[in-house]
Short mmCIF file of C-alpha atoms in Angstrom, two decimals:
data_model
loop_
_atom_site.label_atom_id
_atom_site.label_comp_id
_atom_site.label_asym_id
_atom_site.label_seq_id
_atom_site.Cartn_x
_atom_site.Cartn_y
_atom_site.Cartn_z
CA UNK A 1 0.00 0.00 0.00
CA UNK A 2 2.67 2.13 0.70
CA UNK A 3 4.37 1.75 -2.36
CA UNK A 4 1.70 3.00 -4.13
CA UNK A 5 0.84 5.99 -2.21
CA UNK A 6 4.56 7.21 -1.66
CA UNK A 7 6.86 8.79 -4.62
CA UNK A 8 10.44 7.69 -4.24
CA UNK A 9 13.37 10.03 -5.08
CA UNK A 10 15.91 7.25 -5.11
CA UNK A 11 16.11 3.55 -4.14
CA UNK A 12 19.12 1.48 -3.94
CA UNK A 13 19.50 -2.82 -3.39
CA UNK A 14 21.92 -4.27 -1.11
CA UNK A 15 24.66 -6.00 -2.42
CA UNK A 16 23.30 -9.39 -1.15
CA UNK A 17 20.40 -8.47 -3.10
CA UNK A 18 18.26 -9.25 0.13
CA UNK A 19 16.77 -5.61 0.86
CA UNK A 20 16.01 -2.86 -1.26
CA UNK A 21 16.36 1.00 0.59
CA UNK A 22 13.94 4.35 -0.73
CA UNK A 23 14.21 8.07 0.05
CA UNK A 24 10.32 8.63 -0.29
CA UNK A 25 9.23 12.44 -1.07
CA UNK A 26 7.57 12.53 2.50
CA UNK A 27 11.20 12.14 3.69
CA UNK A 28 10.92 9.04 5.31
CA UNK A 29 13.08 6.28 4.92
CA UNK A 30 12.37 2.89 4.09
CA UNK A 31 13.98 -0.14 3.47
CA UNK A 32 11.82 -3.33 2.08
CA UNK A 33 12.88 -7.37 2.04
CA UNK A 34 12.96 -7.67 -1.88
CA UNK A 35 11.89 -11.20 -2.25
CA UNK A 36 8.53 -10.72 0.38
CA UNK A 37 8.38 -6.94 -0.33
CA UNK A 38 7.67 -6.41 3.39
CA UNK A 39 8.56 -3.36 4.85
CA UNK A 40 11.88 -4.06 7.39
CA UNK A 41 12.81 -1.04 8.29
CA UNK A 42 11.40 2.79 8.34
CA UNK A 43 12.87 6.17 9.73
CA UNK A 44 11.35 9.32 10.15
CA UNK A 45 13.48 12.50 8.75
CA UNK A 46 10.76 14.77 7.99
CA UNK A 47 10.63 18.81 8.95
CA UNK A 48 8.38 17.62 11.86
CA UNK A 49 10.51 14.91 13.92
CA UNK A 50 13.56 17.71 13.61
CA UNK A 51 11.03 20.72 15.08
CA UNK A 52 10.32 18.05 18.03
CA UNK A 53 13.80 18.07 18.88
CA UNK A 54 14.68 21.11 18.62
CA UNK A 55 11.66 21.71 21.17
CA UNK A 56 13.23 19.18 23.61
CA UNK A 57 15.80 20.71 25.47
CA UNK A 58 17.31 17.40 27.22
CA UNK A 59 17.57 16.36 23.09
CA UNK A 60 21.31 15.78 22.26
CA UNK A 61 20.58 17.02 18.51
CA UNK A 62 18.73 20.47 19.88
CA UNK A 63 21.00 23.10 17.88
CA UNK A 64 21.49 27.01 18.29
CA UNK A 65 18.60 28.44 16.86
CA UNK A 66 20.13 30.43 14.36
CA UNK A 67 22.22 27.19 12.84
CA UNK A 68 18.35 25.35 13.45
CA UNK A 69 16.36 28.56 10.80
CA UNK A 70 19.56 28.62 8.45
CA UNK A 71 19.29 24.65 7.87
CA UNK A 72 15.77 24.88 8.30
CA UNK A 73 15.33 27.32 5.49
CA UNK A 74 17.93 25.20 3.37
CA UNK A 75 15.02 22.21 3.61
CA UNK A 76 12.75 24.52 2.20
CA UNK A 77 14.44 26.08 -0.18
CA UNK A 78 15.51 22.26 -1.43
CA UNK A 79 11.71 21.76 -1.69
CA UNK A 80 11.41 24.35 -3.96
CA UNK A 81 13.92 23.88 -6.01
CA UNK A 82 14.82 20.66 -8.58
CA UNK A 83 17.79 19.62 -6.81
CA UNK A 84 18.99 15.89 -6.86
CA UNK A 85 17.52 13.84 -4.49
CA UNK A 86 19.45 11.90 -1.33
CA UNK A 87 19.84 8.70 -1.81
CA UNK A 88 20.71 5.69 0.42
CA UNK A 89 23.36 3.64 0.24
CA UNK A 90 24.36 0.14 2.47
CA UNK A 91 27.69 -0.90 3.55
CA UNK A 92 29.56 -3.51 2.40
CA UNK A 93 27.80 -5.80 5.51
CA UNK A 94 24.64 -4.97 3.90
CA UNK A 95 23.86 -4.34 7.48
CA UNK A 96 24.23 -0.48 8.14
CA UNK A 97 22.75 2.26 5.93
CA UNK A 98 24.17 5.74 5.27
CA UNK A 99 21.51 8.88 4.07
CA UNK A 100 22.20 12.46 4.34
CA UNK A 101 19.71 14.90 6.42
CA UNK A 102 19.58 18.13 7.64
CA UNK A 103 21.73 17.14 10.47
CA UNK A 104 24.00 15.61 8.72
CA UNK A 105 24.67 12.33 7.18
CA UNK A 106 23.34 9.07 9.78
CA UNK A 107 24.90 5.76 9.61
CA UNK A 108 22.26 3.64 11.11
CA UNK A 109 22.39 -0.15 12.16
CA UNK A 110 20.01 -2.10 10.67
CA UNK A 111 20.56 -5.14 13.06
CA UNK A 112 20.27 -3.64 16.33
CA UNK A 113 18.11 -0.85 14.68
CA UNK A 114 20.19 2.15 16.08
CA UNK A 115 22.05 5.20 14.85
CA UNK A 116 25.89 4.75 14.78
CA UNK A 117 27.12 8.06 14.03
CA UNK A 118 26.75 11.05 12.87
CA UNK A 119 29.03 12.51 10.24
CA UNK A 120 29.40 16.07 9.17
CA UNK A 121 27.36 17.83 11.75
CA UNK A 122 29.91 20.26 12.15
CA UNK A 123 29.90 21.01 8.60
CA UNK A 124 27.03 23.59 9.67
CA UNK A 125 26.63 25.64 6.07
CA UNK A 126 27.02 22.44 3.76
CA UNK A 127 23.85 20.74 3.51
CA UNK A 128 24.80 17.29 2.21
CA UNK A 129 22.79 15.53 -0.49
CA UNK A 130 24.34 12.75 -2.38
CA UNK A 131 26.54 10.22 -1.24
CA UNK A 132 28.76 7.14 -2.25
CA UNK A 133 31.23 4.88 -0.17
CA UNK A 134 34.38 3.23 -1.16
CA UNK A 135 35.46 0.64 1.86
CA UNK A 136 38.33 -1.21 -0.11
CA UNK A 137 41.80 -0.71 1.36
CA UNK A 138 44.27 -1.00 -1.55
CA UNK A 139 46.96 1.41 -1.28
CA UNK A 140 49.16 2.34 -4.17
CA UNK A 141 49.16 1.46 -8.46
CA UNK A 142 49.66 -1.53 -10.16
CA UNK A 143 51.39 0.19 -12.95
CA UNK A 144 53.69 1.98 -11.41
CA UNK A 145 54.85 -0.91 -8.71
CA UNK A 146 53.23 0.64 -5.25
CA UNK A 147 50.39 -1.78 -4.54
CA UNK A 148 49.71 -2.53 -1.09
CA UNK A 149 48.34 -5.57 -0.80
CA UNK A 150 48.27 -5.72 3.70
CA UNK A 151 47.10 -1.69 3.42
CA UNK A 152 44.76 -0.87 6.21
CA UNK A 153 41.00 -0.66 5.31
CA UNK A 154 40.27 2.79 4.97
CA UNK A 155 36.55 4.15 4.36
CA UNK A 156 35.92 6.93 2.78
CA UNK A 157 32.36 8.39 2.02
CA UNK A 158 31.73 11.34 -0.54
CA UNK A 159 29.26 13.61 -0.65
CA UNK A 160 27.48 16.31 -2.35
CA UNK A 161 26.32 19.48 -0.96
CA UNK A 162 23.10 22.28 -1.89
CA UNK A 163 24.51 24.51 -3.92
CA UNK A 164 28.26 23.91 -3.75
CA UNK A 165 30.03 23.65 -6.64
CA UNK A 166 32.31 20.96 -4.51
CA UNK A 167 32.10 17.11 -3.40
CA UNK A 168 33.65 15.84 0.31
CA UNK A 169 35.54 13.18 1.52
CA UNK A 170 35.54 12.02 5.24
CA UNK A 171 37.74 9.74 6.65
CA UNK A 172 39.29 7.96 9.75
CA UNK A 173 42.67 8.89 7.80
CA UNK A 174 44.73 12.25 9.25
CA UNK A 175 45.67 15.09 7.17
CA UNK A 176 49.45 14.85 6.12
CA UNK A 177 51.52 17.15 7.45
CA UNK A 178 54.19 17.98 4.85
CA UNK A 179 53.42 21.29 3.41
CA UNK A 180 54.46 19.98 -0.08
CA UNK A 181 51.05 17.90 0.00
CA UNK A 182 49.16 20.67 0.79
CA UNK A 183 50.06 23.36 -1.87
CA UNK A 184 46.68 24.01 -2.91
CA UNK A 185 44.29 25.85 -0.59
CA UNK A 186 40.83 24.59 -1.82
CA UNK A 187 38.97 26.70 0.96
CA UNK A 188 40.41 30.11 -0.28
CA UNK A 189 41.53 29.60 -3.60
CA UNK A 190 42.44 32.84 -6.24
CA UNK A 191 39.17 34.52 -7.08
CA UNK A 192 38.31 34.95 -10.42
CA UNK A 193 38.87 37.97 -12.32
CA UNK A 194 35.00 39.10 -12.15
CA UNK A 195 35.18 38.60 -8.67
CA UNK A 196 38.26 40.44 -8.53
CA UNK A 197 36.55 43.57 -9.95
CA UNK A 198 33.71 43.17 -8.01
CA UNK A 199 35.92 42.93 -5.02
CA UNK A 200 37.49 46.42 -6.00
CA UNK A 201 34.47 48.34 -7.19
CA UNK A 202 33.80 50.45 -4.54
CA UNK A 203 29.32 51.47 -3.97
CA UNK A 204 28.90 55.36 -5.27
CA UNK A 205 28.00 57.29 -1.85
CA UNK A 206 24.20 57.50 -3.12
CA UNK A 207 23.84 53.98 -2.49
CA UNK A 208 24.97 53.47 1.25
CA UNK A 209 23.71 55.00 4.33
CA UNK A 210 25.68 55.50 7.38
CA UNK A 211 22.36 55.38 9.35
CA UNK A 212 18.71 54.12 9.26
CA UNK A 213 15.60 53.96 11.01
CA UNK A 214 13.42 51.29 11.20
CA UNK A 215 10.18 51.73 11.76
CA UNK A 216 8.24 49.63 13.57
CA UNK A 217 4.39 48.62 14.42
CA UNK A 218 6.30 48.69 17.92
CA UNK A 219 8.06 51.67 17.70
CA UNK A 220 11.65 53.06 15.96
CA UNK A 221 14.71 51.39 16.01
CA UNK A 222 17.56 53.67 15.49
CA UNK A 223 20.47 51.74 13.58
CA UNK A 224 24.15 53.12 13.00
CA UNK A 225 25.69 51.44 9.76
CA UNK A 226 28.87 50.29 8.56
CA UNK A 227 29.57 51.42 5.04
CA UNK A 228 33.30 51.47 5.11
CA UNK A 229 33.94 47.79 7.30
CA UNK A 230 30.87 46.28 4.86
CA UNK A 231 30.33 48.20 1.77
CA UNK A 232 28.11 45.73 -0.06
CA UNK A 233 25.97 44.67 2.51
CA UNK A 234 25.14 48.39 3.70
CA UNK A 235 24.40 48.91 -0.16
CA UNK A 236 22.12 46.20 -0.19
CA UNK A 237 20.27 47.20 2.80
CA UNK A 238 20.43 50.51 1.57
CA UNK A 239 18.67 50.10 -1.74
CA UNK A 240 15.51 47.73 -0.28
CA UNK A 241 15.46 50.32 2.35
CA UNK A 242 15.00 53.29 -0.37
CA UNK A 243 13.17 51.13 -2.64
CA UNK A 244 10.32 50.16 0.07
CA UNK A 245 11.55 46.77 -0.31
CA UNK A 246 10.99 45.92 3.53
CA UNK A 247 7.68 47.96 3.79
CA UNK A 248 5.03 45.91 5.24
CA UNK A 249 7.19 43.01 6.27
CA UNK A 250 6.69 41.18 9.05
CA UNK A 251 9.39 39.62 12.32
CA UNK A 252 8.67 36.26 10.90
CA UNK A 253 11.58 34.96 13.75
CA UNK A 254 11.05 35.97 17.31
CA UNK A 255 13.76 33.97 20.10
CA UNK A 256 13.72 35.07 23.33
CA UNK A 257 17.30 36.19 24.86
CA UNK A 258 18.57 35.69 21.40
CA UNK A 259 17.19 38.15 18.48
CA UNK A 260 14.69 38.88 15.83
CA UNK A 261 14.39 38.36 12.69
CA UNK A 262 13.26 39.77 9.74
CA UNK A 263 13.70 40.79 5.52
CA UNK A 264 11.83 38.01 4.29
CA UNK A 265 9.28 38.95 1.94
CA UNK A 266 7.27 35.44 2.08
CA UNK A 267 7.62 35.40 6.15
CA UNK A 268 8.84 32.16 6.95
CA UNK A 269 12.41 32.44 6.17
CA UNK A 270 12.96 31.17 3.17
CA UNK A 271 12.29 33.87 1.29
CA UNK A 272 14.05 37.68 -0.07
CA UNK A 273 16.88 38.39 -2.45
CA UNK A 274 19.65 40.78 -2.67
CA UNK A 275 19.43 43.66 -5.28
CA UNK A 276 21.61 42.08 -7.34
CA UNK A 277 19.21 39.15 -7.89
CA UNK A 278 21.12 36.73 -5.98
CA UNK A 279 22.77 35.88 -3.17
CA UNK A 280 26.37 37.70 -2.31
CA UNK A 281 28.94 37.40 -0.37
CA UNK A 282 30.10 37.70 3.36
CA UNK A 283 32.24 40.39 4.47
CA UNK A 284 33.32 39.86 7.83
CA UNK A 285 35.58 42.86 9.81
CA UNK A 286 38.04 42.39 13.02
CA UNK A 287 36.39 45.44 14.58
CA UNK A 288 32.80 44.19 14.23
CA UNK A 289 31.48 41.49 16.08
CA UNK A 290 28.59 39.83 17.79
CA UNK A 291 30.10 40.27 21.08
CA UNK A 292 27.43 42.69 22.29
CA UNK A 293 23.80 42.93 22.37
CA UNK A 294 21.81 44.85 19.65
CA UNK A 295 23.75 43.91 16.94
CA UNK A 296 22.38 43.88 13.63
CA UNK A 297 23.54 41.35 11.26
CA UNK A 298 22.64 39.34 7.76
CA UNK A 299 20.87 36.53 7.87
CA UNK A 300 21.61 33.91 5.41
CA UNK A 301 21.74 30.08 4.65
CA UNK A 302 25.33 29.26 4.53
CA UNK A 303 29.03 31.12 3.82
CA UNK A 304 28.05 33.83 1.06
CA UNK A 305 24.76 33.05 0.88
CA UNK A 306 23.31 36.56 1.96
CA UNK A 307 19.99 37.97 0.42
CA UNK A 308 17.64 40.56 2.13
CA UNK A 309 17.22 39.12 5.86
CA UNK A 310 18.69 40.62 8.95
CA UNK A 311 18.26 39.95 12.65
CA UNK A 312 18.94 42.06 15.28
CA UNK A 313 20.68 40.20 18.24
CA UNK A 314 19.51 40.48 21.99
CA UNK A 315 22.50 39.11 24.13
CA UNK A 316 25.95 38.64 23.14
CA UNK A 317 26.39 35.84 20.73
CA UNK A 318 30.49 35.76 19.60
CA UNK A 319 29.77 32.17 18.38
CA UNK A 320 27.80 33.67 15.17
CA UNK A 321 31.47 35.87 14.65
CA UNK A 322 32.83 35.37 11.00
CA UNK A 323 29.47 33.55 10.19
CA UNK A 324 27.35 36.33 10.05
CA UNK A 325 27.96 40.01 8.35
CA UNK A 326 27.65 42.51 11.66
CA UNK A 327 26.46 45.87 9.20
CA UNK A 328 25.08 47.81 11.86
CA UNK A 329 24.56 48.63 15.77
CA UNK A 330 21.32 49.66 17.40
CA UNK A 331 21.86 52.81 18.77
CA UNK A 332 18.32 53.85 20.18
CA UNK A 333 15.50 52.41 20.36
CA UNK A 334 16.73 49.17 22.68
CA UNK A 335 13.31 49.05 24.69
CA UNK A 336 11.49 48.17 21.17
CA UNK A 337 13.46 45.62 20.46
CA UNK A 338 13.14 44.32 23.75
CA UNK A 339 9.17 44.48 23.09
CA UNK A 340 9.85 42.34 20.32
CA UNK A 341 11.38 39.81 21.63
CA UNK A 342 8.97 39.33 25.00
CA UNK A 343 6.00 38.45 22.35
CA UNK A 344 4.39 35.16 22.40
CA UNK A 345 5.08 33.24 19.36
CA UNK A 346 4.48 29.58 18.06
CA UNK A 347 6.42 26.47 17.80
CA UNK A 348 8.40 28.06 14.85
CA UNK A 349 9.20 31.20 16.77
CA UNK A 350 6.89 32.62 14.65
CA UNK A 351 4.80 35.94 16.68
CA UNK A 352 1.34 34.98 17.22
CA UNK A 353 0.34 38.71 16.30
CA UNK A 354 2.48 40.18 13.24
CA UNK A 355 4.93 43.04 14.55
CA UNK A 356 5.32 44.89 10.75
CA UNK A 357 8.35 47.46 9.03
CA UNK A 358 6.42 50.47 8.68
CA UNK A 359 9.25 51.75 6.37
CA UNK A 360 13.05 52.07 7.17
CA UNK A 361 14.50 55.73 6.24
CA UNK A 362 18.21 55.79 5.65
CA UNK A 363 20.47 58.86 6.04
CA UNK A 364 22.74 59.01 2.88
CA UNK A 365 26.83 59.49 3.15
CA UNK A 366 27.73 62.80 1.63
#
């Protein structure tokens, strides 16, 4: 019955040829015995078993609820979009399985019916999609006379990632040391020569304020702005300002002794875009931080992934440093954005009662 009611995304046999694994569009996980066709095995990965957790605060997988709405808002935006579906895969055994979520990628025994581990969890910005896993051990070439033949087994599992032009290994195996083997810097390599220029080009003084006011259903917020530390952002921000672009928008994100949220022109987060059309990137400064309270900052879905949200920040949070673009620091106005953060809201942190951007005036650099 199941079957038929269910569309699978991907499905994958065992090498046995005993059981059969799917990645069903309701993001459950199944895995059938192929000869009966009964259903063995079935885990829950859907939106609604991860909102749970994050709701229990004894839960060891309860996250920081920014890193919770940025992956959170990657699931939906993965919904939306035609990207290539996660697949399953079993070990050699035939008696663990391996499937990427927005946690990061399970291994789960099948026997005792149990997850394993946990791989990639850290890898907070890289939602992980596709996967494959080589568990062979031979070390060396044939050809040129450096087969291993008594190498140690050494798994490695690649992956794909949402929008990353990329694939990742993880291993058991450490890094080498020797400088020589690590002559190419894959995590900061030369930027192209568009980026380059784009890099350079500096915003005409018509396009960035050094100040704004945002007004709220609540009251005014008085920002100061960073033009000079974070030239693109405060251009961004800038032009939606001047172009109405956050008029009428609601705090879709409301966490208490944490921030608010807002920029999103759907209001649930996974929504906006940068005047440019898409997203653009981060531009972190030494002098600005999230060290302090009322600090106002991009919101976004991963490294360089910034559109038109922005939360303000209600205690210090220097764990969100060099992940977030700090463009600006409340300056007046604290006691409204207090106000905002001691409304009720729902299980999504979503206010009960919509708290709205009048309008947000910016004061021009001269």
């Amino acid at each position: 019955v199941s079957w038929a009611r269910d569309v699978y995304k991907r499905q994958t046999v065992s090498n046995d040829g005993r059981l059969m694994s799917m990645m069903g569009s309701d993001r459950n996980i199944r895995v059938y015995h192929v000869l009966s066709g009964k259903l063995y095995r079935q885990y829950d990965e859907s939106l609604d078993i991860f909102n749970n957790l994050q709701m229990n605060e004894t839960s060891p997988y309860k996250l920081d609820p920014i890193d919770f709405g940025r992956r959170k808002a990657i699931e939906h935006s993965i919904d939306k979009t035609e990207a290539p579906a996660s697949n399953v895969i079993f070990d050699q055994s035939c008696n663990f399985i391996l499937y990427a979520t927005m946690l990061g990628i399970k291994l789960v025994n099948l026997v005792t019916n149990q997850l394993v581990l946990l791989i990639g969890r850290d890898e907070n910005t890289d939602r992980f999609l596709h996967i494959a896993l080589y568990q062979g051990k031979t070390v060396g070439s044939v050809a040129t006379g450096t087969l291993k033949l008594d190498a140690v087994p050494d798994p490695t599992l690649f992956a794909t990632a949402f929008k990353k032009h990329r694939f990742y290994l993880f291993t058991r195996t450490e890094p080498h040391d020797a400088e020589e083997e690590q002559s190419r810097d894959v995590f900061n390599e030369k930027p192209s020569k568009e980026e380059q220029k784009t890099l350079i080009a500096k915003p005409k003084s018509s396009r960035v304020a050094s100040s704004a006011v945002i007004r709220t259903t609540l009251g005014d917020i008085h920002v100061k702005l960073y033009p000079t530390e974070c030239p693109k952002t405060v251009e961004n921000f800038t032009i939606h300002a001047k172009n109405g672009y956050y008029n009428g928008l609601i705090f879709h994100r409301v966490v208490r002794g944490f921030m608010i949220q807002t920029g999103d022109p759907l209001g649930d987060g996974t929504g906006g875009t940068s005047i440019w059309g898409k997203d653009f990137e981060d531009e972190f400064h030494p002098k600005l931080n999230h060290n302090v309270p009322f600090t106002v900052s991009m919101a976004n879905a991963g490294s360089n992934t910034n559109g038109s949200q922005f939360f303000i920040t209600t205690v210090a949070l220097p764990h969100l440093n060099n992940k977030h673009t700090v463009f600006g620091r409340v300056v007046k106005g604290m006691e409204v954005v207090r106000d905002i953060e001691k409304v009720k809201t729902d299980k999504d942190d979503k206010p009960y009662d919509d708290i709205k951007i009048i309008n947000i005036a910016v004061e021009l650099n001269e």
